[in-house]
CSV table of C-alpha atoms and ligand atoms in Angstrom, one decimal:
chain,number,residue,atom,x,y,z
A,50,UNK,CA,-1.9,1.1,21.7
A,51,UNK,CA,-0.6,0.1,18.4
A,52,UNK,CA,1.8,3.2,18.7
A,53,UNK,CA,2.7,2.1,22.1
A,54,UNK,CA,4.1,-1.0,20.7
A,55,UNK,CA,5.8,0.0,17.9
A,56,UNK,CA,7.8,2.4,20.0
A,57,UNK,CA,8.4,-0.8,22.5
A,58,UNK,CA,9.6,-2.5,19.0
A,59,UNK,CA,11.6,0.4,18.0
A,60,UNK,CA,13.4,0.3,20.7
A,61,UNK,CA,14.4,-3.7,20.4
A,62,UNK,CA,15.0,-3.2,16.9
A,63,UNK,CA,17.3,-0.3,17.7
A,64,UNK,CA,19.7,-2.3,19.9
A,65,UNK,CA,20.3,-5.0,17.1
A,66,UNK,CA,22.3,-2.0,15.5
A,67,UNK,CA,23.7,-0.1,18.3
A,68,UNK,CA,25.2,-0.5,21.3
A,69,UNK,CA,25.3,1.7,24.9
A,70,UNK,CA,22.5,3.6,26.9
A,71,UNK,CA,19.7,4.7,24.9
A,72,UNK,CA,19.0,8.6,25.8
A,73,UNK,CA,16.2,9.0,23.5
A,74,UNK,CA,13.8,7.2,21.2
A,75,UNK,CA,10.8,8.9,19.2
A,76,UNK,CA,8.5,9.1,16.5
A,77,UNK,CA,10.0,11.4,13.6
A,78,UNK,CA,9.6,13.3,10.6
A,79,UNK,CA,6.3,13.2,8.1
A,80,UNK,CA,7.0,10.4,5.6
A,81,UNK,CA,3.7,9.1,4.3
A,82,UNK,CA,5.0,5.6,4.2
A,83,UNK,CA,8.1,4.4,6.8
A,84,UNK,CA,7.8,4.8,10.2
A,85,UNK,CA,10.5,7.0,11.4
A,86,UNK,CA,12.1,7.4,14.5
A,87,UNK,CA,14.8,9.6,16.0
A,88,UNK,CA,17.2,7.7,18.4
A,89,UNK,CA,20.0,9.1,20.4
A,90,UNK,CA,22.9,8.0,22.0
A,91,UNK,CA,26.4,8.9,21.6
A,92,UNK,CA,24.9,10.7,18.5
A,93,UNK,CA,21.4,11.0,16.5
A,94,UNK,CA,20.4,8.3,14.1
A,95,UNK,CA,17.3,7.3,12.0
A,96,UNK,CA,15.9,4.2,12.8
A,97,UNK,CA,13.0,3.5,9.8
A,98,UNK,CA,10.4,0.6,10.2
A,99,UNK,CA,10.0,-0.4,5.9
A,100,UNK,CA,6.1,0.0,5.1
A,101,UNK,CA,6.4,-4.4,4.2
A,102,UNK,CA,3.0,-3.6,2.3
A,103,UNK,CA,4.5,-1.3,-0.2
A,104,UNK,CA,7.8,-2.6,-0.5
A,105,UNK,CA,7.6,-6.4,-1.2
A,106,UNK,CA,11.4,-6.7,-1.4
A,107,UNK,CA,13.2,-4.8,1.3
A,108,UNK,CA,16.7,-6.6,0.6
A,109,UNK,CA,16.1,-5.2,-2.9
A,110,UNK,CA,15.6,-1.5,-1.8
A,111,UNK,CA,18.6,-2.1,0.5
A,112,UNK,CA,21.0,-3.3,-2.3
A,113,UNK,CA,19.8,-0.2,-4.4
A,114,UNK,CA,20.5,2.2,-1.6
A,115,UNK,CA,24.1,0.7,-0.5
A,116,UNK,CA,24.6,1.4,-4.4
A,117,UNK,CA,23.4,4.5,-5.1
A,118,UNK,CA,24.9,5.9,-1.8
A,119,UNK,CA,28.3,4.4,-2.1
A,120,UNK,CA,28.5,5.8,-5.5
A,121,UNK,CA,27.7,9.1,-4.6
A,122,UNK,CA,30.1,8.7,-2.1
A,123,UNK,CA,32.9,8.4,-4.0
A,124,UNK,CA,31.8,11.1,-6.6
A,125,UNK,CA,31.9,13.6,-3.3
A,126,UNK,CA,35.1,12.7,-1.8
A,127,UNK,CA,36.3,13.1,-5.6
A,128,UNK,CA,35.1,16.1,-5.4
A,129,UNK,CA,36.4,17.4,-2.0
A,130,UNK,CA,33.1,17.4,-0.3
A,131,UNK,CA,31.5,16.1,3.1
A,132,UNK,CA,30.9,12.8,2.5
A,133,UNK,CA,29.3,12.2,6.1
A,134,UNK,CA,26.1,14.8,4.9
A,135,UNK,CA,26.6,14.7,1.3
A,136,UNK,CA,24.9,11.2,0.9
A,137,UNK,CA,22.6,8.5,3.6
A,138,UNK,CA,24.9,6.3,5.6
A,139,UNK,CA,23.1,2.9,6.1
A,140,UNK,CA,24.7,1.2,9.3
A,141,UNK,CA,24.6,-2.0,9.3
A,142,UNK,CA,23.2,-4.0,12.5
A,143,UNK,CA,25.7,-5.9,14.9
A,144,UNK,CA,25.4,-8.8,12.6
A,145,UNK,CA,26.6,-6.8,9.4
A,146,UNK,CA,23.1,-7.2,7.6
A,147,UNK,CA,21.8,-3.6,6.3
A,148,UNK,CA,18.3,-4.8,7.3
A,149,UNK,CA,17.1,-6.1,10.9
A,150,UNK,CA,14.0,-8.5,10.8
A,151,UNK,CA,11.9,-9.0,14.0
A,152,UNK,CA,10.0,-11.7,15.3
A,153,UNK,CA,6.7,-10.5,13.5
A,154,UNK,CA,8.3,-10.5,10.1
A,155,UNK,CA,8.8,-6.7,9.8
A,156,UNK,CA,12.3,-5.0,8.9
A,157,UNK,CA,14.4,-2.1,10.1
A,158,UNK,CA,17.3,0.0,9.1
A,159,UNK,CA,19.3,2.5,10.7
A,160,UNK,CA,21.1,5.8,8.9
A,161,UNK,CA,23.4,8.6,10.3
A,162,UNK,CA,21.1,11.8,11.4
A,163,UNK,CA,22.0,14.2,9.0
A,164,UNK,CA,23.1,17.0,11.4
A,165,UNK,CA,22.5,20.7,10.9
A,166,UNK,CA,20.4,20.7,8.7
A,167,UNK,CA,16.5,20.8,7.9
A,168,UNK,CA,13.6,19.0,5.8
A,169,UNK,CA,10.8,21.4,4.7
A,170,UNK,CA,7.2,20.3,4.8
A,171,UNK,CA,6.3,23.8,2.8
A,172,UNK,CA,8.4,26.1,1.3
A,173,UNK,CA,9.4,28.7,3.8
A,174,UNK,CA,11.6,31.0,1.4
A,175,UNK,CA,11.7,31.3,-2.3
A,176,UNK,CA,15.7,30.7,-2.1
A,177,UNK,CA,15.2,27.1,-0.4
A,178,UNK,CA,13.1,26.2,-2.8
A,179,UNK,CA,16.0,27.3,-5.9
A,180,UNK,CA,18.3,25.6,-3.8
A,181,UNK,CA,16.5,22.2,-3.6
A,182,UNK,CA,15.7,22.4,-7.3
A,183,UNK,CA,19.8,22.8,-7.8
A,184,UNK,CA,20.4,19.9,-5.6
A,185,UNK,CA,17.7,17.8,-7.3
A,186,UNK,CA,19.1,18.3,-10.1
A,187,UNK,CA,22.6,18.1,-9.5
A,188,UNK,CA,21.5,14.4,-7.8
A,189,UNK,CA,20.4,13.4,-10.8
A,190,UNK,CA,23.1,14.3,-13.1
A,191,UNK,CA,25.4,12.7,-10.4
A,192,UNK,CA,23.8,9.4,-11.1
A,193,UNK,CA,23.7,10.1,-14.7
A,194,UNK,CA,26.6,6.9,-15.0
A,195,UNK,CA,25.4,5.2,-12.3
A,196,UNK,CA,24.9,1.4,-14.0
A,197,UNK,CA,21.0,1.4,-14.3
A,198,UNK,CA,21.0,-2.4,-14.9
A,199,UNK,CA,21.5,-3.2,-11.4
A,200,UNK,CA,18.9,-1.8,-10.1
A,201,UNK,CA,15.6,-3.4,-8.5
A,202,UNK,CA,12.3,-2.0,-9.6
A,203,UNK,CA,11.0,-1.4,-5.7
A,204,UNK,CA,7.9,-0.8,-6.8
A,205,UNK,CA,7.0,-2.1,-10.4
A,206,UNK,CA,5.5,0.5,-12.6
A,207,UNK,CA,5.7,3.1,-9.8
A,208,UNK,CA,4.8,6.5,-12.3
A,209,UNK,CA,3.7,4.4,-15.2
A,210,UNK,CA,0.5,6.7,-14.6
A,211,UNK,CA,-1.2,4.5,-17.5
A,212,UNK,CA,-1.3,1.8,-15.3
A,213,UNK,CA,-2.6,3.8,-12.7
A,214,UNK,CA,-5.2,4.6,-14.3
A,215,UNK,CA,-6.4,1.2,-14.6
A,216,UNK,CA,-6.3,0.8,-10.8
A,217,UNK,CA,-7.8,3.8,-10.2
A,218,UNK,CA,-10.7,2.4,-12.3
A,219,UNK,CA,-10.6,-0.8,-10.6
A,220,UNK,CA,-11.0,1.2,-7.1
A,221,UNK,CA,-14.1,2.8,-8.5
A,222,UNK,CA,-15.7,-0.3,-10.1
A,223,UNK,CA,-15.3,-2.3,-6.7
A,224,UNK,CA,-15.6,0.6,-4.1
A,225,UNK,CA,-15.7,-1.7,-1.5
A,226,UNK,CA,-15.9,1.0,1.3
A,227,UNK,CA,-19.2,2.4,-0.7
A,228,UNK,CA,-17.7,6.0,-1.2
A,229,UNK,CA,-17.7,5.9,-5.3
A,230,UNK,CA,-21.3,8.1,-4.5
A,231,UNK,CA,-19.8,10.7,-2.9
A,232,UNK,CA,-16.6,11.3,-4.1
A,233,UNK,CA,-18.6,11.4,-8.7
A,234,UNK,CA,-17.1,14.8,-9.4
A,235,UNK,CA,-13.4,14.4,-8.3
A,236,UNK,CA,-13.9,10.6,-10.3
A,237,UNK,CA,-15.0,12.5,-13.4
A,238,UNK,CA,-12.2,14.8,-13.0
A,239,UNK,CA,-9.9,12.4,-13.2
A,240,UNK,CA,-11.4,10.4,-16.2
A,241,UNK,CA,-12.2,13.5,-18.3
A,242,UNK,CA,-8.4,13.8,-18.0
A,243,UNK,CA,-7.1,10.2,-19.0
A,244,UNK,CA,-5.3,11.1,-21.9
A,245,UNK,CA,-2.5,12.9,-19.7
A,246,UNK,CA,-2.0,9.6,-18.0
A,247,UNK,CA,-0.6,8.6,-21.5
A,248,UNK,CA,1.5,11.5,-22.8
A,249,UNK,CA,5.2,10.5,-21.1
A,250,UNK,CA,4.9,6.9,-21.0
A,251,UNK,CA,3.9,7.0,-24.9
A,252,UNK,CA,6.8,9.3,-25.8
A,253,UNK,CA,9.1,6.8,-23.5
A,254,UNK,CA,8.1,4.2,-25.4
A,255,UNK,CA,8.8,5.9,-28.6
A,256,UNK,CA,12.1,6.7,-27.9
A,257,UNK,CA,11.2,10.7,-27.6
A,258,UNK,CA,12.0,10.7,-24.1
A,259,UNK,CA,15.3,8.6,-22.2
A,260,UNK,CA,15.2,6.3,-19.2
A,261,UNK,CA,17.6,7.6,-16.5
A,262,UNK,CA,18.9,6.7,-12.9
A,263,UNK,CA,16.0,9.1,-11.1
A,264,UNK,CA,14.9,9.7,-7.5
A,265,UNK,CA,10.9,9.6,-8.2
A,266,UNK,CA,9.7,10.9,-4.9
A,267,UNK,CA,11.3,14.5,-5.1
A,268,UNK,CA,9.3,16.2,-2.7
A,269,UNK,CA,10.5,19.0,-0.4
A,270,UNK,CA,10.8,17.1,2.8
A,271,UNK,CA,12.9,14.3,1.1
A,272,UNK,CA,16.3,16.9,1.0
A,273,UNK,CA,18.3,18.3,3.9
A,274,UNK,CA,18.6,21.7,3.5
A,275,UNK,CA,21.6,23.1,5.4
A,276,UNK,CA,20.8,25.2,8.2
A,277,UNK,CA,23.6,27.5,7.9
A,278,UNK,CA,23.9,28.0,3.8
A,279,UNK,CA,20.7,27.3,2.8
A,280,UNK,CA,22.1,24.9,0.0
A,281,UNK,CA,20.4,21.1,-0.8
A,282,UNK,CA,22.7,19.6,1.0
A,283,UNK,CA,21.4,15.6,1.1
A,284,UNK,CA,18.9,13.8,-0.9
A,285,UNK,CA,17.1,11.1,1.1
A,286,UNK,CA,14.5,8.7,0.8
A,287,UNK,CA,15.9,6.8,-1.2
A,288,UNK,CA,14.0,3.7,-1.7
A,289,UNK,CA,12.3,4.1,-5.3
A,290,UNK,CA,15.5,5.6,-6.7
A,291,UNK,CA,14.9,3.7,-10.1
A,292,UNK,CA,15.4,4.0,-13.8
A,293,UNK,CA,13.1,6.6,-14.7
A,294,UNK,CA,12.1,10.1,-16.4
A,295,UNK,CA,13.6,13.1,-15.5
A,296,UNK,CA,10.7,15.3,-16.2
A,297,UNK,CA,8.7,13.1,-13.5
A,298,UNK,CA,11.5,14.3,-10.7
A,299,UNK,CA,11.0,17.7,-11.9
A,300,UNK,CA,7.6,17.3,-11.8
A,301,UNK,CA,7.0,15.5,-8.3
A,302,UNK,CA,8.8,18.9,-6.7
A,303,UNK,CA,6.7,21.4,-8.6
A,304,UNK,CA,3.1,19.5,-7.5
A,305,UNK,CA,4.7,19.8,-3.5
A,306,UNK,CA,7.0,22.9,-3.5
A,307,UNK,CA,5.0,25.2,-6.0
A,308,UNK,CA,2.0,24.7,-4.2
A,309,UNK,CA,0.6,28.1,-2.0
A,310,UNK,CA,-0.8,25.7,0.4
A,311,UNK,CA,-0.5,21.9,2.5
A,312,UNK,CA,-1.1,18.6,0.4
A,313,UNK,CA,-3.9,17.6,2.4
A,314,UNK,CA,-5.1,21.7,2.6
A,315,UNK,CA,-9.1,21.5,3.2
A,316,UNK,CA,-9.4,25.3,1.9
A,317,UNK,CA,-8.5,25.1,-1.7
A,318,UNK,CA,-8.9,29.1,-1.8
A,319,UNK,CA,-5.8,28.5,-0.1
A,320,UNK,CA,-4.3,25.9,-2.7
A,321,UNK,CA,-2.9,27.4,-6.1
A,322,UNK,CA,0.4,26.5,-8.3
A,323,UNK,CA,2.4,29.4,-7.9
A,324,UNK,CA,4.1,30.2,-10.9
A,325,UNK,CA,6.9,32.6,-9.4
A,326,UNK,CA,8.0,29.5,-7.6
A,327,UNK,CA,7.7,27.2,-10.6
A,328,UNK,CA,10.4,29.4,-12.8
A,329,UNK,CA,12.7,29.6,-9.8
A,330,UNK,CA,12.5,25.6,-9.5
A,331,UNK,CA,12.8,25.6,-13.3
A,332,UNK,CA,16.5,27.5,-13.0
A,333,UNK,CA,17.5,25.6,-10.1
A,334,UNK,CA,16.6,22.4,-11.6
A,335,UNK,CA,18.0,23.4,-15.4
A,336,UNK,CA,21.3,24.8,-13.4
A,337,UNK,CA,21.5,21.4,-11.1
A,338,UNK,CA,21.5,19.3,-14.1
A,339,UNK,CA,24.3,20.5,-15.8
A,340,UNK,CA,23.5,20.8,-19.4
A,341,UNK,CA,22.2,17.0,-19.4
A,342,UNK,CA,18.5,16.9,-20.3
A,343,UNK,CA,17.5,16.5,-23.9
A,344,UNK,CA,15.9,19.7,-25.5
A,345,UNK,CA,12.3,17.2,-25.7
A,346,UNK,CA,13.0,16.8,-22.0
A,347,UNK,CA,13.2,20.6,-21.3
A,348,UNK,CA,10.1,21.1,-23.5
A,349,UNK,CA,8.1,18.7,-21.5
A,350,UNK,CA,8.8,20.2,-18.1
A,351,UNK,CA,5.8,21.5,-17.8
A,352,UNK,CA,3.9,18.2,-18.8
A,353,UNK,CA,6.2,16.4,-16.1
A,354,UNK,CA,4.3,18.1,-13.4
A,355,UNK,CA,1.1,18.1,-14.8
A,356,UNK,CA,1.4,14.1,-15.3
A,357,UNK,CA,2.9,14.0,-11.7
A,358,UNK,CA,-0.5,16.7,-10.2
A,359,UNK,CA,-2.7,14.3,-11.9
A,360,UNK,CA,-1.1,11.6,-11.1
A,361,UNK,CA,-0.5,11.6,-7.6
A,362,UNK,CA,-4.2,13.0,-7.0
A,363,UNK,CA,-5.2,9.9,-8.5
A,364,UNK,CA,-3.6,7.8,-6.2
A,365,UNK,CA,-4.4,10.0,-2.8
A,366,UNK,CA,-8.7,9.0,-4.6
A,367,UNK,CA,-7.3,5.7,-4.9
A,368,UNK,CA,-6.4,4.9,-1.8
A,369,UNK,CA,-9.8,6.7,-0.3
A,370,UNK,CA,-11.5,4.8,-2.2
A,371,UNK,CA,-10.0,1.7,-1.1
A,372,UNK,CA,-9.9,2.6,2.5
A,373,UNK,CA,-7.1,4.3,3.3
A,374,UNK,CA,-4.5,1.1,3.1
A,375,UNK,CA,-1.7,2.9,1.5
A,376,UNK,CA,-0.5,6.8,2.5
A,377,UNK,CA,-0.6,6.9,6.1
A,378,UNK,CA,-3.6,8.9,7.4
A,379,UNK,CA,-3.7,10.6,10.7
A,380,UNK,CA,-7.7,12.0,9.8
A,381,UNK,CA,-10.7,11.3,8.2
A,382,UNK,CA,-10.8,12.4,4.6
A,383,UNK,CA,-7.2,13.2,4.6
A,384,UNK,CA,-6.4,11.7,1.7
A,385,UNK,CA,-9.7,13.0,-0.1
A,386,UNK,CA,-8.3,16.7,1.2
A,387,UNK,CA,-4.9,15.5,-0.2
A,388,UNK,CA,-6.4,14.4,-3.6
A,389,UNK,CA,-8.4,17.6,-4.1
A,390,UNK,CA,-5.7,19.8,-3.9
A,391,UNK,CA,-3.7,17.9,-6.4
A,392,UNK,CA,-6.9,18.0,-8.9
A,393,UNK,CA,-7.1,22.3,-7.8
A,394,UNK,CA,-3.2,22.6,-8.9
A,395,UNK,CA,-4.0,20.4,-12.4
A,396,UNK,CA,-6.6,22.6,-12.9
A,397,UNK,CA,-4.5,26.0,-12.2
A,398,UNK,CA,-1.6,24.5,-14.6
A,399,UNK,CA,-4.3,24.3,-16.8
A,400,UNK,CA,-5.1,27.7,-17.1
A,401,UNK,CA,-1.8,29.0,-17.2
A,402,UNK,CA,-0.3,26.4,-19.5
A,403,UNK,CA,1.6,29.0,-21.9
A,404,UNK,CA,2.4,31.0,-19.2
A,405,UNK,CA,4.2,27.6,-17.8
A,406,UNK,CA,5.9,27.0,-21.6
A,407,UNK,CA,7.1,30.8,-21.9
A,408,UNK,CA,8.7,30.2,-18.3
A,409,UNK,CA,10.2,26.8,-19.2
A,410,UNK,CA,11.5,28.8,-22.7
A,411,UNK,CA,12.8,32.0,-21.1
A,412,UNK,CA,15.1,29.6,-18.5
A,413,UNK,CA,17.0,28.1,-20.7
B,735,LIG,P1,9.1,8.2,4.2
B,735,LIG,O1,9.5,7.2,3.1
B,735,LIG,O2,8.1,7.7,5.1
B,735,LIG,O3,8.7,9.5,3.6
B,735,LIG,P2,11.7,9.3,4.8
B,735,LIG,O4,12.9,8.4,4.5
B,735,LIG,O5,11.4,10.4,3.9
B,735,LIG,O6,10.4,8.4,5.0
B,735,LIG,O7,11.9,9.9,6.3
B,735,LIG,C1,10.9,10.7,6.9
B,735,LIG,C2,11.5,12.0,7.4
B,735,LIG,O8,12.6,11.7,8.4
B,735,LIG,C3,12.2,12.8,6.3
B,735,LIG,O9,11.3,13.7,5.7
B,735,LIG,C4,13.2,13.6,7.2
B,735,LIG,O10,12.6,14.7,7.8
B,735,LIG,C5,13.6,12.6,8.2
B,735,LIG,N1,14.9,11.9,7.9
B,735,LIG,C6,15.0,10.8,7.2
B,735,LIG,N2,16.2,10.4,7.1
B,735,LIG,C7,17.0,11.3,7.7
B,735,LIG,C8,18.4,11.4,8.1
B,735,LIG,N3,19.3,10.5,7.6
B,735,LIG,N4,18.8,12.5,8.8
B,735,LIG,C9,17.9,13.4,9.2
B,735,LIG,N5,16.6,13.3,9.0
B,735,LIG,C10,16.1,12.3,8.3
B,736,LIG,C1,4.9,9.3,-0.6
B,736,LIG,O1,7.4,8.6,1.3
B,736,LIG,P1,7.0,10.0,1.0
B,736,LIG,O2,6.0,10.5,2.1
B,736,LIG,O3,8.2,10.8,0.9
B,736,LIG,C2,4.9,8.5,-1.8
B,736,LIG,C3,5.1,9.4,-3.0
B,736,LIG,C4,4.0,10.4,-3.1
B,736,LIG,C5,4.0,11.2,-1.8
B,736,LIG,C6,2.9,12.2,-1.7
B,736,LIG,C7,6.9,5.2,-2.0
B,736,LIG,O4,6.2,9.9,-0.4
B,736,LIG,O5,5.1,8.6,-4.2
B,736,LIG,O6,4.2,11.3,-4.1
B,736,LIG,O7,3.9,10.3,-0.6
B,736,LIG,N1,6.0,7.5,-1.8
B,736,LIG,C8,5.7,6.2,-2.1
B,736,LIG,O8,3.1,13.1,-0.7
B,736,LIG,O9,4.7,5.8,-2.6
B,737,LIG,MG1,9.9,10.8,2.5
């Protein structure tokens, strides 16, 4: 029902940008937090309902996004490339606003469908996954004099995994669904491990590590690969692009891409960190950046995606502990699946932590 009706609302909320016959209006893509749709008319577009729960200032994120993607498009046509898949295009509704609101309060954008190309929910060859590494890095050195001040925090403290930490607590103290009982070994887990949630914020705040223009959500499916070359063609997603640590971006890709097996995998035989993958991310990554990482940010590569594993397996037990209110579910224990294959990888970088230095050492 509820789906019923937000198609119904999609399909209002697409005519305040667009005009002519509607030939096509569906549910799209795997986010766990926008919904997306696909709509076609003369051509394909991305209509996005914002998630209003996790993003408290939509006109923020849409400031940030104009910025960062108008920037980028410059540096491409600079640079001889196609700016029309190089970079999102927001377009605007009829009344030239980047946002439309509805009558119940929520807001939608549109973009350009990036054509010809494809986002990966696994990695499907070893070269897609060098080539999103490359393009992930490359994004980032892009941005690398993109004015930092001007951007909105979207979502305040977003990796400060510190912080996290605290809510995580919080969600176990309360446990207002009453699952705390069941779910004592993957809580332990997590708190036997609290001093990683402290490593790269303490070294930020030392100065050891330097705040940059990153993406923060760098996983596989949030880059259009092209479907003819292969190459990272278009980083999307775009809505916690924020200051931030560059080992975190390298980190977020490793915990999704590196992985033998789904986030929310129930067979964790099937789950381990593949470390053939992380050293071909590694090049891609070092080769997309250009030279610009500090030699402490190399070094801590590997603590970037242990910090984002743990992290991010933190909030999946979070969230299941709280009833399911943030990452969009579509089954029971989803996000209890999705939690426990984070804490499987942890453990497996764990185990081969040298291994994951001499990799890091012999890329550079
Ligand atoms: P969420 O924040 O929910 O993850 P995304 O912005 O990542 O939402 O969009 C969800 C999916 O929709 C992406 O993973 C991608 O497959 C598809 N998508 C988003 N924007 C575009 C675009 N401009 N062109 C083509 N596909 C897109
Ligand atoms: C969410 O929006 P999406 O699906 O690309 C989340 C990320 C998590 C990821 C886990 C704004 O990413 O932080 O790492 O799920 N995005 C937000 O798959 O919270
Ligand atoms: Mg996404």
């Amino acid at each position: 029902m509820e789906e019923m009706n937000l198609l119904e609302r999609a399909k209002a909320a697409e005519g305040q940008f667009l005009s002519g016959d509607l030939e096509e209006i569906r549910p799209y893509g795997s986010g766990h937090i926008n919904d997306t749709f696909l709509v076609r008319k003369d051509k394909r577009y991305i209509l996005q309902r914002m998630n209003r729960n996790i993003f408290t200032d939509p006109q923020g994120v849409m400031e940030n996004i104009l910025g960062v993607t108008n920037f980028l498009r410059e540096k491409i046509k600079k640079a001889g490339g196609d700016v029309e898949r190089g970079t999102l295009t927001v377009i605007p509704t009829k009344a030239g606003e980047s946002l439309h609101w509805d009558s119940q309060g929520d807001c939608w954008r549109m973009y350009h469908f990036i054509e010809d190309a494809i986002s990966y929910d696994r990695v499907e060859s070893e070269q897609d996954f060098y080539e999103s590494a490359v393009a992930f890095g490359n994004f980032q050195q892009m941005l690398a004099d993109y004015p930092a001040e001007t951007l909105h925090e979207t979502i305040p403290g977003f990796h400060d995994t510190k912080a996290r930490y605290e809510v995580f607590l919080k969600a176990v103290e309360e446990d207002v669904c009453g699952r705390a009982k069941e779910v004592a070994k993957e809580i332990a887990f997590f708190q036997e491990r609290k001093e990683i949630a402290a490593v790269l914020g303490d070294m930020l705040a030392a100065g050891e590590l330097p705040l940059r223009v990153t993406h923060n959500d760098t996983k596989l499916n949030n880059i259009m690969m092209d479907a003819k070359t292969g190459k990272g063609i278009c980083v999307i997603d775009l809505d916690t692009v924020m200051p931030g640590l560059a080992v975190h971006d390298f980190g977020d890709s490793i915990r999704f891409g590196a992985s033998t097996g789904d986030e929310d995998e129930p067979d964790l035989s099937k789950v381990n960190c593949d470390l053939h993958l992380f050293q071909l991310y590694t090049e891609g990554f070092l080769k997309g950046c250009r030279g610009s990482l500090t030699e402490t940010e190399r070094g801590m590569l590997p603590m970037g995606a242990k910090v984002m594993t743990y992290e991010c397996g933190m909030r999946f037990l979070t969230d299941y502990l709280q009833g399911d209110t943030y990452f969009k579910t579509h089954r029971e224990g989803q996000n209890l699946d999705r939690c426990r294959t984070q804490m499987k990888l942890v453990a497996d970088m764990e185990a081969n932590w040298e291994e994951m230095a001499r990799i890091v050492a012999q890329c550079l």
